[in-house]
Amino acid sequence: MGQAEQALERLGIKLGEVPPPVASYVPAKQVGNVVYTSGNDCRIDGVLMATGKVGKDLTVEEGYAVARQVAINLLAVLKAHLGELDRIKQVVKMLAFVNSADGFTHQPFVINGASDLLVEVLGEKGRHARSAISANELPFDTPVEIELIVEVEEA
């Protein structure tokens, strides 16, 4: 068991199965030693853990928990694609969208849920550049959608 999987076990996190895409895309695409993930939401066993707008239907703290689950789902995608998470050399970039109520401006604090989890699991390799963007609506009324760009070691 690699270091990332040990960290997940220590945190009590089990990665779920990657659900099949709901439209015409793939969960991850690799170009050279860079993996681009598709946007992920906060599903657990196929069901969104929450819906609605942060700042209206969810608090910042609830949004943080949702973003954390999205990061767990992204790690599941990467593990399925790479075979093992320890092949991750570094998380390069996170692009994150928060389904925001009018006037809500604390997107960075919501997305810290995902960023913090990546550092907890991957250590310094999990630190990344990031954009945390407000969205008027997101697919299926998910509160958060996130995609990653990850540099990986050769297999």
mmCIF file with all atom_site columns, C-alpha atoms in Angstrom, residues 7-146:
data_model
loop_
_atom_site.group_PDB
_atom_site.id
_atom_site.type_symbol
_atom_site.label_atom_id
_atom_site.label_alt_id
_atom_site.label_comp_id
_atom_site.label_asym_id
_atom_site.label_entity_id
_atom_site.label_seq_id
_atom_site.pdbx_PDB_ins_code
_atom_site.Cartn_x
_atom_site.Cartn_y
_atom_site.Cartn_z
_atom_site.occupancy
_atom_site.B_iso_or_equiv
_atom_site.pdbx_formal_charge
_atom_site.auth_seq_id
_atom_site.auth_comp_id
_atom_site.auth_asym_id
_atom_site.auth_atom_id
_atom_site.pdbx_PDB_model_num
ATOM 1   C CA . ALA A 1 7   ? -3.102  8.518  4.338   1.00 0.00 ? 7   ALA A CA 1
ATOM 2   C CA . LEU A 1 8   ? -6.621  7.725  3.097   1.00 0.00 ? 8   LEU A CA 1
ATOM 3   C CA . GLU A 1 9   ? -6.832  4.773  5.480   1.00 0.00 ? 9   GLU A CA 1
ATOM 4   C CA . ARG A 1 10  ? -5.571  6.923  8.375   1.00 0.00 ? 10  ARG A CA 1
ATOM 5   C CA . LEU A 1 11  ? -8.282  9.496  7.555   1.00 0.00 ? 11  LEU A CA 1
ATOM 6   C CA . GLY A 1 12  ? -10.943 6.773  7.370   1.00 0.00 ? 12  GLY A CA 1
ATOM 7   C CA . ILE A 1 13  ? -11.642 7.479  3.690   1.00 0.00 ? 13  ILE A CA 1
ATOM 8   C CA . LYS A 1 14  ? -12.580 4.739  1.242   1.00 0.00 ? 14  LYS A CA 1
ATOM 9   C CA . LEU A 1 15  ? -12.546 5.655  -2.432  1.00 0.00 ? 15  LEU A CA 1
ATOM 10  C CA . GLY A 1 16  ? -15.730 4.678  -4.212  1.00 0.00 ? 16  GLY A CA 1
ATOM 11  C CA . GLU A 1 17  ? -16.191 3.345  -7.689  1.00 0.00 ? 17  GLU A CA 1
ATOM 12  C CA . VAL A 1 18  ? -15.956 5.895  -10.478 1.00 0.00 ? 18  VAL A CA 1
ATOM 13  C CA . PRO A 1 19  ? -19.456 6.335  -11.883 1.00 0.00 ? 19  PRO A CA 1
ATOM 14  C CA . PRO A 1 20  ? -19.924 6.137  -15.632 1.00 0.00 ? 20  PRO A CA 1
ATOM 15  C CA . PRO A 1 21  ? -20.042 9.549  -17.322 1.00 0.00 ? 21  PRO A CA 1
ATOM 16  C CA . VAL A 1 22  ? -23.511 11.090 -17.575 1.00 0.00 ? 22  VAL A CA 1
ATOM 17  C CA . ALA A 1 23  ? -22.764 12.661 -20.978 1.00 0.00 ? 23  ALA A CA 1
ATOM 18  C CA . SER A 1 24  ? -20.218 12.463 -23.812 1.00 0.00 ? 24  SER A CA 1
ATOM 19  C CA . TYR A 1 25  ? -16.862 12.651 -22.016 1.00 0.00 ? 25  TYR A CA 1
ATOM 20  C CA . VAL A 1 26  ? -14.288 10.518 -20.201 1.00 0.00 ? 26  VAL A CA 1
ATOM 21  C CA . PRO A 1 27  ? -13.445 10.825 -16.480 1.00 0.00 ? 27  PRO A CA 1
ATOM 22  C CA . ALA A 1 28  ? -9.749  11.475 -17.177 1.00 0.00 ? 28  ALA A CA 1
ATOM 23  C CA . LYS A 1 29  ? -7.558  12.128 -20.204 1.00 0.00 ? 29  LYS A CA 1
ATOM 24  C CA . GLN A 1 30  ? -3.787  11.775 -20.172 1.00 0.00 ? 30  GLN A CA 1
ATOM 25  C CA . VAL A 1 31  ? -1.461  13.697 -22.481 1.00 0.00 ? 31  VAL A CA 1
ATOM 26  C CA . GLY A 1 32  ? 2.163   12.741 -21.909 1.00 0.00 ? 32  GLY A CA 1
ATOM 27  C CA . ASN A 1 33  ? 2.708   12.869 -18.162 1.00 0.00 ? 33  ASN A CA 1
ATOM 28  C CA . VAL A 1 34  ? -0.242  15.191 -17.462 1.00 0.00 ? 34  VAL A CA 1
ATOM 29  C CA . VAL A 1 35  ? -3.715  13.969 -16.502 1.00 0.00 ? 35  VAL A CA 1
ATOM 30  C CA . TYR A 1 36  ? -6.761  16.211 -16.916 1.00 0.00 ? 36  TYR A CA 1
ATOM 31  C CA . THR A 1 37  ? -9.861  15.180 -15.010 1.00 0.00 ? 37  THR A CA 1
ATOM 32  C CA . SER A 1 38  ? -13.394 16.014 -16.007 1.00 0.00 ? 38  SER A CA 1
ATOM 33  C CA . GLY A 1 39  ? -15.463 18.000 -13.552 1.00 0.00 ? 39  GLY A CA 1
ATOM 34  C CA . ASN A 1 40  ? -16.624 15.995 -10.543 1.00 0.00 ? 40  ASN A CA 1
ATOM 35  C CA . ASP A 1 41  ? -19.400 16.592 -8.064  1.00 0.00 ? 41  ASP A CA 1
ATOM 36  C CA . CYS A 1 42  ? -20.187 15.429 -4.519  1.00 0.00 ? 42  CYS A CA 1
ATOM 37  C CA . ARG A 1 43  ? -21.835 12.071 -5.193  1.00 0.00 ? 43  ARG A CA 1
ATOM 38  C CA . ILE A 1 44  ? -21.570 9.265  -2.698  1.00 0.00 ? 44  ILE A CA 1
ATOM 39  C CA . ASP A 1 45  ? -22.707 5.910  -4.122  1.00 0.00 ? 45  ASP A CA 1
ATOM 40  C CA . GLY A 1 46  ? -24.323 7.753  -7.030  1.00 0.00 ? 46  GLY A CA 1
ATOM 41  C CA . VAL A 1 47  ? -26.315 10.245 -4.918  1.00 0.00 ? 47  VAL A CA 1
ATOM 42  C CA . LEU A 1 48  ? -25.401 13.904 -4.401  1.00 0.00 ? 48  LEU A CA 1
ATOM 43  C CA . MET A 1 49  ? -24.575 14.456 -0.720  1.00 0.00 ? 49  MET A CA 1
ATOM 44  C CA . ALA A 1 50  ? -26.144 17.939 -0.970  1.00 0.00 ? 50  ALA A CA 1
ATOM 45  C CA . THR A 1 51  ? -27.801 20.208 -3.511  1.00 0.00 ? 51  THR A CA 1
ATOM 46  C CA . GLY A 1 52  ? -28.351 23.914 -3.821  1.00 0.00 ? 52  GLY A CA 1
ATOM 47  C CA . LYS A 1 53  ? -26.534 27.193 -3.544  1.00 0.00 ? 53  LYS A CA 1
ATOM 48  C CA . VAL A 1 54  ? -23.849 27.957 -1.019  1.00 0.00 ? 54  VAL A CA 1
ATOM 49  C CA . GLY A 1 55  ? -24.814 31.110 0.844   1.00 0.00 ? 55  GLY A CA 1
ATOM 50  C CA . LYS A 1 56  ? -28.523 30.251 0.637   1.00 0.00 ? 56  LYS A CA 1
ATOM 51  C CA . ASP A 1 57  ? -29.106 26.503 0.987   1.00 0.00 ? 57  ASP A CA 1
ATOM 52  C CA . LEU A 1 58  ? -25.712 25.597 2.453   1.00 0.00 ? 58  LEU A CA 1
ATOM 53  C CA . THR A 1 59  ? -23.313 27.342 4.815   1.00 0.00 ? 59  THR A CA 1
ATOM 54  C CA . VAL A 1 60  ? -19.646 27.858 4.040   1.00 0.00 ? 60  VAL A CA 1
ATOM 55  C CA . GLU A 1 61  ? -18.879 24.940 6.384   1.00 0.00 ? 61  GLU A CA 1
ATOM 56  C CA . GLU A 1 62  ? -21.333 22.659 4.574   1.00 0.00 ? 62  GLU A CA 1
ATOM 57  C CA . GLY A 1 63  ? -19.843 23.771 1.254   1.00 0.00 ? 63  GLY A CA 1
ATOM 58  C CA . TYR A 1 64  ? -16.385 22.940 2.609   1.00 0.00 ? 64  TYR A CA 1
ATOM 59  C CA . ALA A 1 65  ? -17.573 19.374 3.389   1.00 0.00 ? 65  ALA A CA 1
ATOM 60  C CA . VAL A 1 66  ? -19.072 19.087 -0.103  1.00 0.00 ? 66  VAL A CA 1
ATOM 61  C CA . ALA A 1 67  ? -15.796 20.261 -1.707  1.00 0.00 ? 67  ALA A CA 1
ATOM 62  C CA . ARG A 1 68  ? -13.938 17.693 0.405   1.00 0.00 ? 68  ARG A CA 1
ATOM 63  C CA . GLN A 1 69  ? -16.172 14.929 -1.011  1.00 0.00 ? 69  GLN A CA 1
ATOM 64  C CA . VAL A 1 70  ? -15.550 16.201 -4.540  1.00 0.00 ? 70  VAL A CA 1
ATOM 65  C CA . ALA A 1 71  ? -11.794 15.856 -3.904  1.00 0.00 ? 71  ALA A CA 1
ATOM 66  C CA . ILE A 1 72  ? -12.337 12.292 -2.675  1.00 0.00 ? 72  ILE A CA 1
ATOM 67  C CA . ASN A 1 73  ? -14.193 11.549 -5.917  1.00 0.00 ? 73  ASN A CA 1
ATOM 68  C CA . LEU A 1 74  ? -11.367 13.115 -7.937  1.00 0.00 ? 74  LEU A CA 1
ATOM 69  C CA . LEU A 1 75  ? -8.854  10.883 -6.145  1.00 0.00 ? 75  LEU A CA 1
ATOM 70  C CA . ALA A 1 76  ? -11.022 7.879  -7.062  1.00 0.00 ? 76  ALA A CA 1
ATOM 71  C CA . VAL A 1 77  ? -10.899 8.955  -10.723 1.00 0.00 ? 77  VAL A CA 1
ATOM 72  C CA . LEU A 1 78  ? -7.121  9.349  -10.567 1.00 0.00 ? 78  LEU A CA 1
ATOM 73  C CA . LYS A 1 79  ? -6.642  5.986  -8.852  1.00 0.00 ? 79  LYS A CA 1
ATOM 74  C CA . ALA A 1 80  ? -8.812  4.261  -11.458 1.00 0.00 ? 80  ALA A CA 1
ATOM 75  C CA . HIS A 1 81  ? -6.859  5.958  -14.249 1.00 0.00 ? 81  HIS A CA 1
ATOM 76  C CA . LEU A 1 82  ? -3.339  5.544  -12.810 1.00 0.00 ? 82  LEU A CA 1
ATOM 77  C CA . GLY A 1 83  ? -3.657  2.310  -10.850 1.00 0.00 ? 83  GLY A CA 1
ATOM 78  C CA . GLU A 1 84  ? -2.051  3.895  -7.789  1.00 0.00 ? 84  GLU A CA 1
ATOM 79  C CA . LEU A 1 85  ? -2.143  7.391  -6.354  1.00 0.00 ? 85  LEU A CA 1
ATOM 80  C CA . ASP A 1 86  ? 1.573   7.387  -5.575  1.00 0.00 ? 86  ASP A CA 1
ATOM 81  C CA . ARG A 1 87  ? 2.185   7.930  -9.294  1.00 0.00 ? 87  ARG A CA 1
ATOM 82  C CA . ILE A 1 88  ? 1.043   11.520 -8.756  1.00 0.00 ? 88  ILE A CA 1
ATOM 83  C CA . LYS A 1 89  ? 4.105   13.747 -8.988  1.00 0.00 ? 89  LYS A CA 1
ATOM 84  C CA . GLN A 1 90  ? 2.136   16.906 -8.210  1.00 0.00 ? 90  GLN A CA 1
ATOM 85  C CA . VAL A 1 91  ? -1.290  18.447 -8.442  1.00 0.00 ? 91  VAL A CA 1
ATOM 86  C CA . VAL A 1 92  ? -0.695  21.357 -10.803 1.00 0.00 ? 92  VAL A CA 1
ATOM 87  C CA . LYS A 1 93  ? -4.022  23.181 -11.017 1.00 0.00 ? 93  LYS A CA 1
ATOM 88  C CA . MET A 1 94  ? -7.523  23.026 -9.578  1.00 0.00 ? 94  MET A CA 1
ATOM 89  C CA . LEU A 1 95  ? -10.445 24.679 -11.330 1.00 0.00 ? 95  LEU A CA 1
ATOM 90  C CA . ALA A 1 96  ? -13.400 24.883 -8.954  1.00 0.00 ? 96  ALA A CA 1
ATOM 91  C CA . PHE A 1 97  ? -16.934 26.202 -9.323  1.00 0.00 ? 97  PHE A CA 1
ATOM 92  C CA . VAL A 1 98  ? -19.281 27.013 -6.454  1.00 0.00 ? 98  VAL A CA 1
ATOM 93  C CA . ASN A 1 99  ? -23.034 27.162 -7.058  1.00 0.00 ? 99  ASN A CA 1
ATOM 94  C CA . SER A 1 100 ? -23.383 30.522 -5.325  1.00 0.00 ? 100 SER A CA 1
ATOM 95  C CA . ALA A 1 101 ? -26.306 32.535 -3.997  1.00 0.00 ? 101 ALA A CA 1
ATOM 96  C CA . ASP A 1 102 ? -26.492 36.134 -5.171  1.00 0.00 ? 102 ASP A CA 1
ATOM 97  C CA . GLY A 1 103 ? -23.952 38.193 -3.244  1.00 0.00 ? 103 GLY A CA 1
ATOM 98  C CA . PHE A 1 104 ? -22.005 35.164 -1.955  1.00 0.00 ? 104 PHE A CA 1
ATOM 99  C CA . THR A 1 105 ? -18.264 35.880 -2.245  1.00 0.00 ? 105 THR A CA 1
ATOM 100 C CA . HIS A 1 106 ? -16.565 33.271 -0.056  1.00 0.00 ? 106 HIS A CA 1
ATOM 101 C CA . GLN A 1 107 ? -15.872 30.676 -2.753  1.00 0.00 ? 107 GLN A CA 1
ATOM 102 C CA . PRO A 1 108 ? -12.193 30.300 -1.714  1.00 0.00 ? 108 PRO A CA 1
ATOM 103 C CA . PHE A 1 109 ? -13.208 29.185 1.793   1.00 0.00 ? 109 PHE A CA 1
ATOM 104 C CA . VAL A 1 110 ? -15.586 26.582 0.352   1.00 0.00 ? 110 VAL A CA 1
ATOM 105 C CA . ILE A 1 111 ? -12.972 25.185 -2.033  1.00 0.00 ? 111 ILE A CA 1
ATOM 106 C CA . ASN A 1 112 ? -10.436 24.925 0.784   1.00 0.00 ? 112 ASN A CA 1
ATOM 107 C CA . GLY A 1 113 ? -12.303 21.699 1.602   1.00 0.00 ? 113 GLY A CA 1
ATOM 108 C CA . ALA A 1 114 ? -10.889 20.128 -1.558  1.00 0.00 ? 114 ALA A CA 1
ATOM 109 C CA . SER A 1 115 ? -7.473  21.776 -1.362  1.00 0.00 ? 115 SER A CA 1
ATOM 110 C CA . ASP A 1 116 ? -6.975  20.792 2.277   1.00 0.00 ? 116 ASP A CA 1
ATOM 111 C CA . LEU A 1 117 ? -7.893  17.170 1.548   1.00 0.00 ? 117 LEU A CA 1
ATOM 112 C CA . LEU A 1 118 ? -5.394  16.916 -1.314  1.00 0.00 ? 118 LEU A CA 1
ATOM 113 C CA . VAL A 1 119 ? -2.623  18.127 1.000   1.00 0.00 ? 119 VAL A CA 1
ATOM 114 C CA . GLU A 1 120 ? -3.749  15.745 3.772   1.00 0.00 ? 120 GLU A CA 1
ATOM 115 C CA . VAL A 1 121 ? -3.567  12.791 1.371   1.00 0.00 ? 121 VAL A CA 1
ATOM 116 C CA . LEU A 1 122 ? -0.677  13.762 -0.927  1.00 0.00 ? 122 LEU A CA 1
ATOM 117 C CA . GLY A 1 123 ? 1.422   16.041 1.283   1.00 0.00 ? 123 GLY A CA 1
ATOM 118 C CA . GLU A 1 124 ? 3.364   18.735 -0.567  1.00 0.00 ? 124 GLU A CA 1
ATOM 119 C CA . LYS A 1 125 ? 2.535   17.018 -3.879  1.00 0.00 ? 125 LYS A CA 1
ATOM 120 C CA . GLY A 1 126 ? -1.066  18.047 -3.230  1.00 0.00 ? 126 GLY A CA 1
ATOM 121 C CA . ARG A 1 127 ? -0.360  21.814 -3.148  1.00 0.00 ? 127 ARG A CA 1
ATOM 122 C CA . HIS A 1 128 ? -1.622  23.454 -6.322  1.00 0.00 ? 128 HIS A CA 1
ATOM 123 C CA . ALA A 1 129 ? -2.539  26.610 -8.180  1.00 0.00 ? 129 ALA A CA 1
ATOM 124 C CA . ARG A 1 130 ? -6.265  27.201 -8.033  1.00 0.00 ? 130 ARG A CA 1
ATOM 125 C CA . SER A 1 131 ? -9.257  29.156 -9.245  1.00 0.00 ? 131 SER A CA 1
ATOM 126 C CA . ALA A 1 132 ? -12.431 29.246 -7.121  1.00 0.00 ? 132 ALA A CA 1
ATOM 127 C CA . ILE A 1 133 ? -15.216 30.673 -9.259  1.00 0.00 ? 133 ILE A CA 1
ATOM 128 C CA . SER A 1 134 ? -18.822 31.584 -8.552  1.00 0.00 ? 134 SER A CA 1
ATOM 129 C CA . ALA A 1 135 ? -21.412 29.894 -10.752 1.00 0.00 ? 135 ALA A CA 1
ATOM 130 C CA . ASN A 1 136 ? -25.046 30.877 -11.118 1.00 0.00 ? 136 ASN A CA 1
ATOM 131 C CA . GLU A 1 137 ? -26.045 27.229 -11.623 1.00 0.00 ? 137 GLU A CA 1
ATOM 132 C CA . LEU A 1 138 ? -24.209 23.903 -11.803 1.00 0.00 ? 138 LEU A CA 1
ATOM 133 C CA . PRO A 1 139 ? -25.315 20.586 -13.337 1.00 0.00 ? 139 PRO A CA 1
ATOM 134 C CA . PHE A 1 140 ? -27.856 18.626 -11.280 1.00 0.00 ? 140 PHE A CA 1
ATOM 135 C CA . ASP A 1 141 ? -27.883 21.488 -8.709  1.00 0.00 ? 141 ASP A CA 1
ATOM 136 C CA . THR A 1 142 ? -24.597 20.283 -7.211  1.00 0.00 ? 142 THR A CA 1
ATOM 137 C CA . PRO A 1 143 ? -23.088 22.880 -4.869  1.00 0.00 ? 143 PRO A CA 1
ATOM 138 C CA . VAL A 1 144 ? -19.511 22.350 -6.135  1.00 0.00 ? 144 VAL A CA 1
ATOM 139 C CA . GLU A 1 145 ? -17.818 21.074 -9.289  1.00 0.00 ? 145 GLU A CA 1
ATOM 140 C CA . ILE A 1 146 ? -14.042 20.644 -9.522  1.00 0.00 ? 146 ILE A CA 1
#
